[in-house]
Amino acid sequence: MPAAPGHPARIFPGFRKAMTQATRILIVTDRDDQQGATHQALARPDFETVDAPSFAEAYARLLNSKFELIVIESIQLACDSIEFIKRVRATPQLAGILILIMAEWGTGEPTLALSAGADAYEPNETKPIDPNRLVTSIERLLHRQVAAAS
């Protein structure tokens, strides 16, 4: 099936070719609901998701397994998210990992997260989240990483 207009595979030639194996995504979430909107949006053959219920567990998983992307969907305090991002960025073996935070606009969290080293944010004011927008953001981040590596 051809990619839809505006889809990264059409915008960025060769995008699908570069994405030959599943992208491992660590979702940091303090929700118990593994059937939530984020999980449903990322339930695709080209993504493999793993959950971490806390920032401490997420960091441990990052050190013990390879991930390409972290999605922070935490309801915890924003300062915890920012400290986690700084900790990941300060760890040399995690230098190439992408970070996307789901944050509420108007709280200052997106700006703080980006200044701490997050690569992108998605607004989470809309309930449920827009799955197409989330996937498109992730694919753009992954393409940018592939393009920078070549």
Coordinates of N, CA and C in Angstrom, one line a residue:
M1 N 0.9 -1.2 0.0 CA 0.0 0.0 0.0 C 0.9 1.2 0.0
P2 N 0.7 2.2 -0.9 CA 1.6 3.4 -1.0 C 1.3 4.3 0.2
A3 N 2.3 5.0 0.6 CA 2.2 5.9 1.7 C 1.3 7.1 1.4
A4 N 0.5 7.5 2.4 CA -0.4 8.6 2.2 C 0.3 9.9 1.9
P5 N -0.3 10.9 1.3 CA 0.3 12.2 1.0 C 0.7 12.8 2.4
G6 N 1.9 13.3 2.4 CA 2.4 14.0 3.7 C 3.0 13.0 4.6
H7 N 2.9 11.7 4.3 CA 3.6 10.7 5.1 C 5.1 10.8 4.9
P8 N 5.9 10.5 6.0 CA 7.3 10.7 5.9 C 7.9 9.8 4.7
A9 N 7.3 8.7 4.4 CA 7.9 7.9 3.3 C 7.8 8.6 1.9
R10 N 6.8 9.5 1.8 CA 6.7 10.3 0.6 C 7.5 11.6 0.7
I11 N 7.6 12.2 1.9 CA 8.3 13.4 2.1 C 9.8 13.2 2.0
F12 N 10.3 12.1 2.5 CA 11.7 11.8 2.6 C 12.0 10.5 1.8
P13 N 12.4 10.6 0.6 CA 12.7 9.5 -0.2 C 13.7 8.5 0.5
G14 N 13.4 7.2 0.4 CA 14.3 6.3 1.0 C 14.1 6.0 2.4
F15 N 13.0 6.7 3.0 CA 12.8 6.5 4.4 C 12.5 5.1 4.8
R16 N 11.6 4.4 4.1 CA 11.2 3.1 4.4 C 12.4 2.1 4.3
K17 N 13.2 2.4 3.3 CA 14.4 1.6 3.0 C 15.3 1.6 4.2
A18 N 15.5 2.7 4.9 CA 16.4 2.9 6.0 C 15.8 2.2 7.3
M19 N 14.4 2.0 7.3 CA 13.8 1.4 8.4 C 13.5 0.0 8.2
T20 N 14.5 -0.9 8.2 CA 14.4 -2.3 7.9 C 14.0 -3.2 9.1
Q21 N 14.3 -2.8 10.3 CA 13.9 -3.5 11.4 C 13.1 -2.7 12.4
A22 N 12.4 -3.3 13.3 CA 11.6 -2.6 14.2 C 12.4 -1.7 15.1
T23 N 11.8 -0.5 15.2 CA 12.4 0.5 16.1 C 12.0 0.2 17.5
R24 N 13.0 0.1 18.4 CA 12.7 -0.2 19.8 C 12.4 1.1 20.5
I25 N 11.3 1.2 21.1 CA 10.8 2.4 21.8 C 10.5 2.1 23.3
L26 N 11.1 2.9 24.2 CA 10.9 2.8 25.6 C 9.8 3.8 26.0
I27 N 8.7 3.4 26.5 CA 7.7 4.3 26.9 C 7.7 4.4 28.4
V28 N 8.0 5.6 28.9 CA 8.0 5.9 30.3 C 6.7 6.4 30.7
T29 N 5.9 5.6 31.4 CA 4.6 6.0 31.7 C 4.2 5.4 33.1
D30 N 3.6 6.3 33.9 CA 3.1 5.8 35.2 C 1.7 5.4 35.2
R31 N 1.2 5.1 34.0 CA -0.2 4.6 33.8 C -0.1 3.1 33.8
D32 N -1.1 2.4 34.3 CA -1.2 1.0 34.3 C -1.8 0.5 33.0
D33 N -2.3 1.3 32.2 CA -3.1 1.0 31.1 C -2.2 0.7 29.9
Q34 N -1.9 -0.5 29.6 CA -1.1 -0.8 28.4 C -1.9 -0.8 27.1
Q35 N -3.1 -0.5 27.2 CA -4.0 -0.4 26.0 C -4.3 1.0 25.8
G36 N -3.6 2.0 26.4 CA -3.9 3.4 26.2 C -3.6 3.9 24.8
A37 N -3.9 5.1 24.6 CA -3.8 5.7 23.2 C -2.3 5.6 22.7
T38 N -1.3 5.9 23.5 CA 0.0 5.8 23.1 C 0.4 4.4 22.6
H39 N 0.0 3.4 23.4 CA 0.3 2.0 23.0 C -0.4 1.6 21.7
Q40 N -1.7 2.1 21.6 CA -2.4 1.7 20.4 C -1.8 2.4 19.2
A41 N -1.4 3.6 19.3 CA -0.8 4.3 18.2 C 0.5 3.7 17.8
L42 N 1.3 3.1 18.7 CA 2.6 2.5 18.4 C 2.5 1.0 18.2
A43 N 1.3 0.5 18.2 CA 1.2 -1.0 17.9 C 1.2 -1.2 16.4
R44 N 2.4 -1.2 15.9 CA 2.7 -1.4 14.5 C 3.9 -2.3 14.3
P45 N 4.0 -3.0 13.2 CA 5.0 -3.9 13.0 C 6.4 -3.3 13.0
D46 N 6.5 -2.0 12.7 CA 7.8 -1.3 12.6 C 8.2 -0.7 13.9
F47 N 7.4 -0.9 15.0 CA 7.8 -0.4 16.3 C 7.7 -1.6 17.3
E48 N 8.7 -1.7 18.2 CA 8.6 -2.6 19.3 C 8.7 -1.8 20.6
T49 N 7.6 -1.8 21.4 CA 7.5 -1.0 22.6 C 7.8 -1.8 23.8
V50 N 8.4 -1.1 24.8 CA 8.7 -1.6 26.1 C 8.3 -0.5 27.1
D51 N 7.6 -0.9 28.2 CA 7.2 0.1 29.2 C 8.1 0.1 30.4
A52 N 8.2 1.3 30.9 CA 8.9 1.5 32.2 C 8.0 2.3 33.1
P53 N 7.6 1.8 34.3 CA 6.7 2.6 35.1 C 7.3 3.7 35.9
S54 N 8.6 3.9 35.9 CA 9.2 5.0 36.6 C 10.5 5.4 35.9
F55 N 11.0 6.5 36.2 CA 12.2 7.0 35.6 C 13.4 6.2 36.0
A56 N 13.4 5.7 37.3 CA 14.5 4.8 37.7 C 14.6 3.5 36.9
E57 N 13.4 2.9 36.7 CA 13.4 1.7 35.9 C 13.7 2.0 34.4
A58 N 13.2 3.1 33.9 CA 13.5 3.4 32.5 C 15.0 3.6 32.3
Y59 N 15.7 4.2 33.3 CA 17.2 4.4 33.1 C 17.9 3.1 33.2
A60 N 17.4 2.2 34.1 CA 18.0 0.9 34.2 C 17.8 0.1 32.9
R61 N 16.7 0.2 32.3 CA 16.4 -0.5 31.1 C 17.2 0.0 29.9
L62 N 17.4 1.3 29.9 CA 18.3 1.9 28.9 C 19.7 1.5 29.0
L63 N 20.2 1.2 30.2 CA 21.6 0.8 30.3 C 21.7 -0.7 30.0
N64 N 20.7 -1.5 30.0 CA 20.7 -2.9 29.8 C 20.2 -3.4 28.5
S65 N 19.7 -2.5 27.7 CA 19.1 -2.9 26.4 C 19.2 -1.7 25.4
K66 N 19.2 -2.0 24.1 CA 19.3 -0.9 23.1 C 17.9 -0.4 22.7
F67 N 17.7 0.9 22.8 CA 16.5 1.5 22.3 C 16.9 2.7 21.4
E68 N 16.1 3.0 20.4 CA 16.3 4.1 19.5 C 15.6 5.4 20.0
L69 N 14.5 5.2 20.8 CA 13.7 6.3 21.1 C 13.1 6.1 22.5
I70 N 13.0 7.2 23.3 CA 12.2 7.2 24.5 C 11.0 8.1 24.3
V71 N 9.8 7.6 24.7 CA 8.6 8.5 24.7 C 8.3 8.6 26.2
I72 N 8.3 9.9 26.7 CA 7.9 10.1 28.1 C 6.5 10.6 28.1
E73 N 5.7 9.7 28.7 CA 4.2 10.0 28.8 C 3.9 9.9 30.3
S74 N 4.5 10.7 31.1 CA 4.4 10.6 32.5 C 3.5 11.7 33.1
I75 N 2.7 11.3 34.0 CA 1.9 12.2 34.7 C 2.6 12.7 36.0
Q76 N 3.8 12.2 36.2 CA 4.5 12.6 37.4 C 4.9 14.0 37.3
L77 N 5.6 14.5 38.3 CA 6.0 15.9 38.2 C 6.9 16.2 37.1
A78 N 6.7 17.4 36.4 CA 7.5 17.8 35.3 C 9.0 17.8 35.6
C79 N 9.4 18.2 36.8 CA 10.8 18.3 37.2 C 11.4 16.9 37.1
D80 N 10.7 15.8 37.4 CA 11.2 14.5 37.3 C 11.6 14.2 35.9
S81 N 10.7 14.6 34.9 CA 10.9 14.4 33.5 C 12.2 15.1 33.1
I82 N 12.4 16.3 33.5 CA 13.5 17.1 33.1 C 14.8 16.5 33.6
E83 N 14.8 16.1 34.9 CA 16.0 15.5 35.5 C 16.3 14.2 34.8
F84 N 15.3 13.4 34.4 CA 15.5 12.2 33.7 C 16.2 12.5 32.3
I85 N 15.7 13.4 31.6 CA 16.3 13.8 30.3 C 17.7 14.2 30.5
K86 N 18.0 15.1 31.5 CA 19.4 15.5 31.7 C 20.3 14.3 32.0
R87 N 19.8 13.4 32.8 CA 20.6 12.2 33.2 C 20.9 11.3 32.0
V88 N 19.9 11.1 31.1 CA 20.1 10.4 29.9 C 21.2 11.1 29.0
R89 N 21.0 12.4 28.8 CA 22.0 13.2 28.0 C 23.4 13.2 28.6
A90 N 23.5 13.0 29.9 CA 24.8 13.0 30.5 C 25.5 11.6 30.5
T91 N 24.8 10.6 30.0 CA 25.3 9.3 30.0 C 25.9 9.0 28.5
P92 N 27.2 8.9 28.4 CA 27.8 8.7 27.1 C 27.2 7.6 26.2
Q93 N 27.0 6.4 26.9 CA 26.5 5.3 26.1 C 25.1 5.4 25.6
L94 N 24.4 6.5 26.0 CA 23.0 6.8 25.6 C 22.9 8.0 24.7
A95 N 24.1 8.4 24.2 CA 24.2 9.6 23.4 C 23.3 9.7 22.2
G96 N 23.1 8.6 21.5 CA 22.3 8.6 20.2 C 20.9 8.4 20.3
I97 N 20.4 8.2 21.6 CA 18.9 7.9 21.7 C 18.1 9.2 21.6
L98 N 17.0 9.0 20.9 CA 16.0 10.2 20.7 C 15.1 10.2 21.9
I99 N 14.6 11.4 22.2 CA 13.7 11.6 23.3 C 12.5 12.5 22.8
L100 N 11.3 11.9 23.0 CA 10.1 12.7 22.7 C 9.3 12.7 24.0
I101 N 8.9 13.9 24.4 CA 8.1 14.0 25.6 C 6.7 14.5 25.3
M102 N 5.7 13.9 25.9 CA 4.4 14.3 25.8 C 4.1 15.3 26.9
A103 N 3.8 16.5 26.6 CA 3.7 17.5 27.6 C 2.6 18.5 27.3
E104 N 2.1 19.2 28.3 CA 1.0 20.1 28.2 C 1.6 21.5 27.9
W105 N 1.1 22.1 26.8 CA 1.6 23.4 26.4 C 1.0 24.4 27.5
G106 N 1.8 25.4 27.8 CA 1.4 26.4 28.7 C 1.9 26.1 30.1
T107 N 2.5 25.0 30.3 CA 3.0 24.6 31.6 C 4.5 24.9 31.7
G108 N 5.1 25.2 30.6 CA 6.6 25.4 30.6 C 7.4 24.1 30.4
E109 N 6.7 23.0 30.5 CA 7.4 21.7 30.4 C 8.0 21.4 29.0
P110 N 7.3 21.7 28.0 CA 7.9 21.5 26.7 C 9.2 22.3 26.5
T111 N 9.2 23.6 26.9 CA 10.4 24.4 26.8 C 11.5 23.9 27.6
L112 N 11.2 23.5 28.9 CA 12.2 22.9 29.8 C 12.8 21.6 29.2
A113 N 11.9 20.8 28.7 CA 12.3 19.5 28.2 C 13.3 19.6 27.0
L114 N 12.9 20.5 26.1 CA 13.7 20.8 24.9 C 15.1 21.4 25.3
S115 N 15.1 22.3 26.3 CA 16.4 22.9 26.7 C 17.2 21.9 27.5
A116 N 16.6 20.8 28.1 CA 17.3 19.8 28.8 C 17.9 18.7 27.9
G117 N 17.4 18.7 26.6 CA 17.9 17.8 25.6 C 16.9 16.9 24.9
A118 N 15.6 17.1 25.2 CA 14.6 16.3 24.4 C 14.7 16.8 23.0
D119 N 14.4 15.8 22.1 CA 14.4 16.1 20.7 C 13.1 16.7 20.1
A120 N 12.0 16.4 20.8 CA 10.7 16.9 20.3 C 9.7 16.7 21.5
Y121 N 8.6 17.3 21.3 CA 7.5 17.1 22.2 C 6.2 17.0 21.4
E122 N 5.2 16.3 22.0 CA 3.9 16.3 21.4 C 3.0 16.8 22.5
P123 N 2.0 17.6 22.1 CA 1.1 18.1 23.1 C 0.2 17.0 23.6
N124 N -0.1 16.9 24.9 CA -1.0 15.8 25.4 C -2.3 16.4 25.9
E125 N -2.6 17.6 25.5 CA -3.9 18.2 26.0 C -5.1 17.5 25.4
T126 N -4.9 17.0 24.2 CA -6.0 16.4 23.5 C -6.1 14.9 24.0
K127 N -7.2 14.6 24.5 CA -7.5 13.3 25.0 C -8.6 12.7 24.2
P128 N -8.4 11.5 23.6 CA -7.1 10.9 23.5 C -6.1 11.6 22.5
I129 N -4.9 11.1 22.6 CA -3.9 11.7 21.7 C -4.2 11.4 20.2
D130 N -3.7 12.2 19.3 CA -3.9 11.9 17.9 C -2.8 10.9 17.5
P131 N -3.2 9.7 17.2 CA -2.2 8.7 16.9 C -1.4 8.9 15.7
N132 N -2.1 9.5 14.6 CA -1.4 9.8 13.4 C -0.3 10.8 13.6
R133 N -0.6 11.8 14.4 CA 0.3 12.9 14.7 C 1.5 12.4 15.4
L134 N 1.3 11.5 16.4 CA 2.3 10.9 17.2 C 3.3 10.1 16.4
V135 N 2.7 9.2 15.5 CA 3.5 8.4 14.7 C 4.3 9.2 13.7
T136 N 3.7 10.3 13.1 CA 4.4 11.1 12.2 C 5.5 11.8 12.8
S137 N 5.4 12.3 14.1 CA 6.4 13.0 14.8 C 7.6 12.0 15.0
I138 N 7.3 10.8 15.4 CA 8.3 9.7 15.7 C 9.0 9.4 14.4
E139 N 8.3 9.2 13.3 CA 9.0 8.9 12.0 C 9.9 10.1 11.5
R140 N 9.5 11.3 11.8 CA 10.3 12.4 11.4 C 11.6 12.4 12.2
L141 N 11.5 12.2 13.5 CA 12.7 12.1 14.4 C 13.6 11.0 13.9
L142 N 13.0 9.8 13.6 CA 13.9 8.7 13.1 C 14.5 9.0 11.8
H143 N 13.8 9.7 10.9 CA 14.4 10.0 9.6 C 15.5 11.0 9.8
R144 N 15.3 12.0 10.7 CA 16.3 13.0 10.9 C 17.6 12.3 11.4
Q145 N 17.4 11.3 12.3 CA 18.6 10.6 12.8 C 19.3 9.8 11.7
V146 N 18.5 9.1 10.8 CA 19.1 8.4 9.7 C 19.8 9.3 8.8
A147 N 19.2 10.4 8.5 CA 19.8 11.4 7.6 C 21.1 11.9 8.1
A148 N 21.2 12.2 9.4 CA 22.4 12.7 10.1 C 23.5 11.7 10.1
A149 N 23.1 10.4 10.2 CA 24.1 9.4 10.2 C 24.7 9.1 8.9
S150 N 24.0 9.5 7.8 CA 24.6 9.2 6.5 C 25.3 10.4 5.8

